[in-house]
Amino acid sequence: MQSRGDHDTPVTDATLLPDRLDPDSQRVRGDGVDLHVVTAGNPADPAVLLLHGFPDFWYGWREQIPALVDAGYRVVVPDQRGYNLSDTPQPVSAYRIERLVADAASVIDWTGRESLRVVGHDWGAIVAWSLALRRPELVDRLGIINVPHPTVFRETLQSSPRQLLRSWYAAAMQLPRLPEWALARDDCALLARTLAATARPSAFSATDRRRYRAAWQAPGTVRGMVNWYRAAARHGVDTPRDRVGESTLVVWGQQDDALLPEMAQESVDYCADGRLERFPAASHWVHLEEPTAVSELLVDHLTTPTSAAD
């Protein structure tokens, strides 16, 4: 296991956030790994857990963190295992969905709350869906950005050649060693091009791209990112039930290169209390392309009174 506790003044810690948010970096014990967690906002405020995806790190929520803090929330944002300043275990089995959900549960337990509002994007949304389906008592409300319900995605992959074609990159990740070499070479140039190719120009500034490249070059990170895909292919992401009981908001950029847009409504149909908000001109990175609108939707969804105490 690669520990990140010895990094000297990492450029990807909480100092990237405005001082007014009172941000901080913590080390939190997950399921057998140490996780780097950024927090911001008043510790007494209701808490929101934000889960990033591929090839992101906590900084992917840079637009939502200030909006949520200003709305009266305590924001808790981990680097998920295999990313940036969190530990990067080597075995593929360490990235099974059970371990990823257990990490999220550990972070929730660390906050001292019985349950949190949970929001996820990309792979982080898969963890968020799975947390709600495996440990519903830990999820107060659910926010999902551009990833379908696990059952919808599995069934669509099995029935739709169009989706299978769009998922070609996940198959490429199964090759031994080659994905790590390709993604890491030339200072992670391919990953940088992927960000530019899959998002509108406004989503990632030149400064953002430099920060992402610094995060990707942390020891073990490229391998860790790839292993999320390998573990999903080898071990699956099945859940013990399909129906989501918690109030759920699904936000979907319709121009997602990797995911068919019809899966958005099909995912909401699995929710007892679901709502879908589409952005026709936005991509997979809708929360960075339309940050104000997405943040307002999240604040509205998370603030609506619930019966669960926070």
mmCIF file with all atom_site columns, C-alpha atoms in Angstrom, residues 79-150:
data_model
loop_
_atom_site.group_PDB
_atom_site.id
_atom_site.type_symbol
_atom_site.label_atom_id
_atom_site.label_alt_id
_atom_site.label_comp_id
_atom_site.label_asym_id
_atom_site.label_entity_id
_atom_site.label_seq_id
_atom_site.pdbx_PDB_ins_code
_atom_site.Cartn_x
_atom_site.Cartn_y
_atom_site.Cartn_z
_atom_site.occupancy
_atom_site.B_iso_or_equiv
_atom_site.pdbx_formal_charge
_atom_site.auth_seq_id
_atom_site.auth_comp_id
_atom_site.auth_asym_id
_atom_site.auth_atom_id
_atom_site.pdbx_PDB_model_num
ATOM 1  C CA . ASP A 1 79  ? -10.188 11.713 -2.399  1.00 0.00 ? 79  ASP A CA 1
ATOM 2  C CA . GLN A 1 80  ? -11.526 8.220  -2.991  1.00 0.00 ? 80  GLN A CA 1
ATOM 3  C CA . ARG A 1 81  ? -9.098  5.313  -2.652  1.00 0.00 ? 81  ARG A CA 1
ATOM 4  C CA . GLY A 1 82  ? -6.621  5.169  -5.492  1.00 0.00 ? 82  GLY A CA 1
ATOM 5  C CA . TYR A 1 83  ? -6.761  8.924  -6.082  1.00 0.00 ? 83  TYR A CA 1
ATOM 6  C CA . ASN A 1 84  ? -4.501  11.865 -5.330  1.00 0.00 ? 84  ASN A CA 1
ATOM 7  C CA . LEU A 1 85  ? -3.541  11.957 -1.624  1.00 0.00 ? 85  LEU A CA 1
ATOM 8  C CA . SER A 1 86  ? -5.492  8.898  -0.479  1.00 0.00 ? 86  SER A CA 1
ATOM 9  C CA . ASP A 1 87  ? -3.914  5.459  -0.246  1.00 0.00 ? 87  ASP A CA 1
ATOM 10 C CA . THR A 1 88  ? -3.564  3.432  -3.435  1.00 0.00 ? 88  THR A CA 1
ATOM 11 C CA . PRO A 1 89  ? -3.740  -0.287 -2.652  1.00 0.00 ? 89  PRO A CA 1
ATOM 12 C CA . GLN A 1 90  ? -2.308  -2.446 -5.419  1.00 0.00 ? 90  GLN A CA 1
ATOM 13 C CA . PRO A 1 91  ? -4.691  -5.451 -5.689  1.00 0.00 ? 91  PRO A CA 1
ATOM 14 C CA . VAL A 1 92  ? -7.616  -5.086 -8.058  1.00 0.00 ? 92  VAL A CA 1
ATOM 15 C CA . SER A 1 93  ? -9.812  -6.702 -5.416  1.00 0.00 ? 93  SER A CA 1
ATOM 16 C CA . ALA A 1 94  ? -9.215  -3.691 -3.166  1.00 0.00 ? 94  ALA A CA 1
ATOM 17 C CA . TYR A 1 95  ? -11.459 -1.683 -5.506  1.00 0.00 ? 95  TYR A CA 1
ATOM 18 C CA . ARG A 1 96  ? -14.544 -3.899 -5.286  1.00 0.00 ? 96  ARG A CA 1
ATOM 19 C CA . ILE A 1 97  ? -17.746 -1.936 -4.813  1.00 0.00 ? 97  ILE A CA 1
ATOM 20 C CA . GLU A 1 98  ? -18.071 -3.325 -1.277  1.00 0.00 ? 98  GLU A CA 1
ATOM 21 C CA . ARG A 1 99  ? -14.779 -1.683 -0.312  1.00 0.00 ? 99  ARG A CA 1
ATOM 22 C CA . LEU A 1 100 ? -15.695 1.613  -1.945  1.00 0.00 ? 100 LEU A CA 1
ATOM 23 C CA . VAL A 1 101 ? -19.033 1.715  -0.132  1.00 0.00 ? 101 VAL A CA 1
ATOM 24 C CA . ALA A 1 102 ? -17.276 0.815  3.120   1.00 0.00 ? 102 ALA A CA 1
ATOM 25 C CA . ASP A 1 103 ? -14.931 3.796  2.634   1.00 0.00 ? 103 ASP A CA 1
ATOM 26 C CA . ALA A 1 104 ? -17.900 6.137  2.269   1.00 0.00 ? 104 ALA A CA 1
ATOM 27 C CA . ALA A 1 105 ? -19.547 4.605  5.324   1.00 0.00 ? 105 ALA A CA 1
ATOM 28 C CA . SER A 1 106 ? -16.338 5.108  7.311   1.00 0.00 ? 106 SER A CA 1
ATOM 29 C CA . VAL A 1 107 ? -16.203 8.784  6.364   1.00 0.00 ? 107 VAL A CA 1
ATOM 30 C CA . ILE A 1 108 ? -19.829 9.221  7.424   1.00 0.00 ? 108 ILE A CA 1
ATOM 31 C CA . ASP A 1 109 ? -19.038 7.518  10.745  1.00 0.00 ? 109 ASP A CA 1
ATOM 32 C CA . TRP A 1 110 ? -16.018 9.811  11.173  1.00 0.00 ? 110 TRP A CA 1
ATOM 33 C CA . THR A 1 111 ? -18.281 12.871 10.981  1.00 0.00 ? 111 THR A CA 1
ATOM 34 C CA . GLY A 1 112 ? -20.191 11.662 14.033  1.00 0.00 ? 112 GLY A CA 1
ATOM 35 C CA . ARG A 1 113 ? -23.518 11.847 12.176  1.00 0.00 ? 113 ARG A CA 1
ATOM 36 C CA . GLU A 1 114 ? -25.960 8.982  11.834  1.00 0.00 ? 114 GLU A CA 1
ATOM 37 C CA . SER A 1 115 ? -26.569 9.849  8.181   1.00 0.00 ? 115 SER A CA 1
ATOM 38 C CA . LEU A 1 116 ? -25.464 12.390 5.589   1.00 0.00 ? 116 LEU A CA 1
ATOM 39 C CA . ARG A 1 117 ? -26.766 13.912 2.428   1.00 0.00 ? 117 ARG A CA 1
ATOM 40 C CA . VAL A 1 118 ? -24.721 12.230 -0.318  1.00 0.00 ? 118 VAL A CA 1
ATOM 41 C CA . VAL A 1 119 ? -23.923 13.524 -3.817  1.00 0.00 ? 119 VAL A CA 1
ATOM 42 C CA . GLY A 1 120 ? -21.841 11.699 -6.429  1.00 0.00 ? 120 GLY A CA 1
ATOM 43 C CA . HIS A 1 121 ? -20.573 12.217 -9.968  1.00 0.00 ? 121 HIS A CA 1
ATOM 44 C CA . ASP A 1 122 ? -19.343 9.543  -12.394 1.00 0.00 ? 122 ASP A CA 1
ATOM 45 C CA . TRP A 1 123 ? -17.802 6.681  -10.355 1.00 0.00 ? 123 TRP A CA 1
ATOM 46 C CA . GLY A 1 124 ? -18.639 8.658  -7.241  1.00 0.00 ? 124 GLY A CA 1
ATOM 47 C CA . ALA A 1 125 ? -22.282 8.448  -8.282  1.00 0.00 ? 125 ALA A CA 1
ATOM 48 C CA . ILE A 1 126 ? -21.984 4.668  -8.598  1.00 0.00 ? 126 ILE A CA 1
ATOM 49 C CA . VAL A 1 127 ? -20.684 4.600  -5.023  1.00 0.00 ? 127 VAL A CA 1
ATOM 50 C CA . ALA A 1 128 ? -23.517 6.921  -3.969  1.00 0.00 ? 128 ALA A CA 1
ATOM 51 C CA . TRP A 1 129 ? -26.182 4.736  -5.627  1.00 0.00 ? 129 TRP A CA 1
ATOM 52 C CA . SER A 1 130 ? -24.611 1.650  -4.049  1.00 0.00 ? 130 SER A CA 1
ATOM 53 C CA . LEU A 1 131 ? -24.390 3.244  -0.616  1.00 0.00 ? 131 LEU A CA 1
ATOM 54 C CA . ALA A 1 132 ? -28.104 4.078  -0.752  1.00 0.00 ? 132 ALA A CA 1
ATOM 55 C CA . LEU A 1 133 ? -28.929 0.531  -1.853  1.00 0.00 ? 133 LEU A CA 1
ATOM 56 C CA . ARG A 1 134 ? -26.590 -1.261 0.567   1.00 0.00 ? 134 ARG A CA 1
ATOM 57 C CA . ARG A 1 135 ? -26.613 1.056  3.585   1.00 0.00 ? 135 ARG A CA 1
ATOM 58 C CA . PRO A 1 136 ? -29.766 3.171  3.244   1.00 0.00 ? 136 PRO A CA 1
ATOM 59 C CA . GLU A 1 137 ? -29.674 4.144  6.914   1.00 0.00 ? 137 GLU A CA 1
ATOM 60 C CA . LEU A 1 138 ? -26.564 6.227  6.175   1.00 0.00 ? 138 LEU A CA 1
ATOM 61 C CA . VAL A 1 139 ? -28.108 8.302  3.369   1.00 0.00 ? 139 VAL A CA 1
ATOM 62 C CA . ASP A 1 140 ? -30.440 11.168 4.201   1.00 0.00 ? 140 ASP A CA 1
ATOM 63 C CA . ARG A 1 141 ? -30.840 12.401 0.624   1.00 0.00 ? 141 ARG A CA 1
ATOM 64 C CA . LEU A 1 142 ? -29.206 11.397 -2.622  1.00 0.00 ? 142 LEU A CA 1
ATOM 65 C CA . GLY A 1 143 ? -27.828 13.500 -5.461  1.00 0.00 ? 143 GLY A CA 1
ATOM 66 C CA . ILE A 1 144 ? -26.613 11.842 -8.676  1.00 0.00 ? 144 ILE A CA 1
ATOM 67 C CA . ILE A 1 145 ? -24.776 13.516 -11.554 1.00 0.00 ? 145 ILE A CA 1
ATOM 68 C CA . ASN A 1 146 ? -24.451 11.749 -14.905 1.00 0.00 ? 146 ASN A CA 1
ATOM 69 C CA . VAL A 1 147 ? -24.364 8.090  -13.948 1.00 0.00 ? 147 VAL A CA 1
ATOM 70 C CA . PRO A 1 148 ? -27.262 5.654  -14.196 1.00 0.00 ? 148 PRO A CA 1
ATOM 71 C CA . HIS A 1 149 ? -28.651 3.399  -11.501 1.00 0.00 ? 149 HIS A CA 1
ATOM 72 C CA . PRO A 1 150 ? -26.448 0.223  -11.418 1.00 0.00 ? 150 PRO A CA 1
#
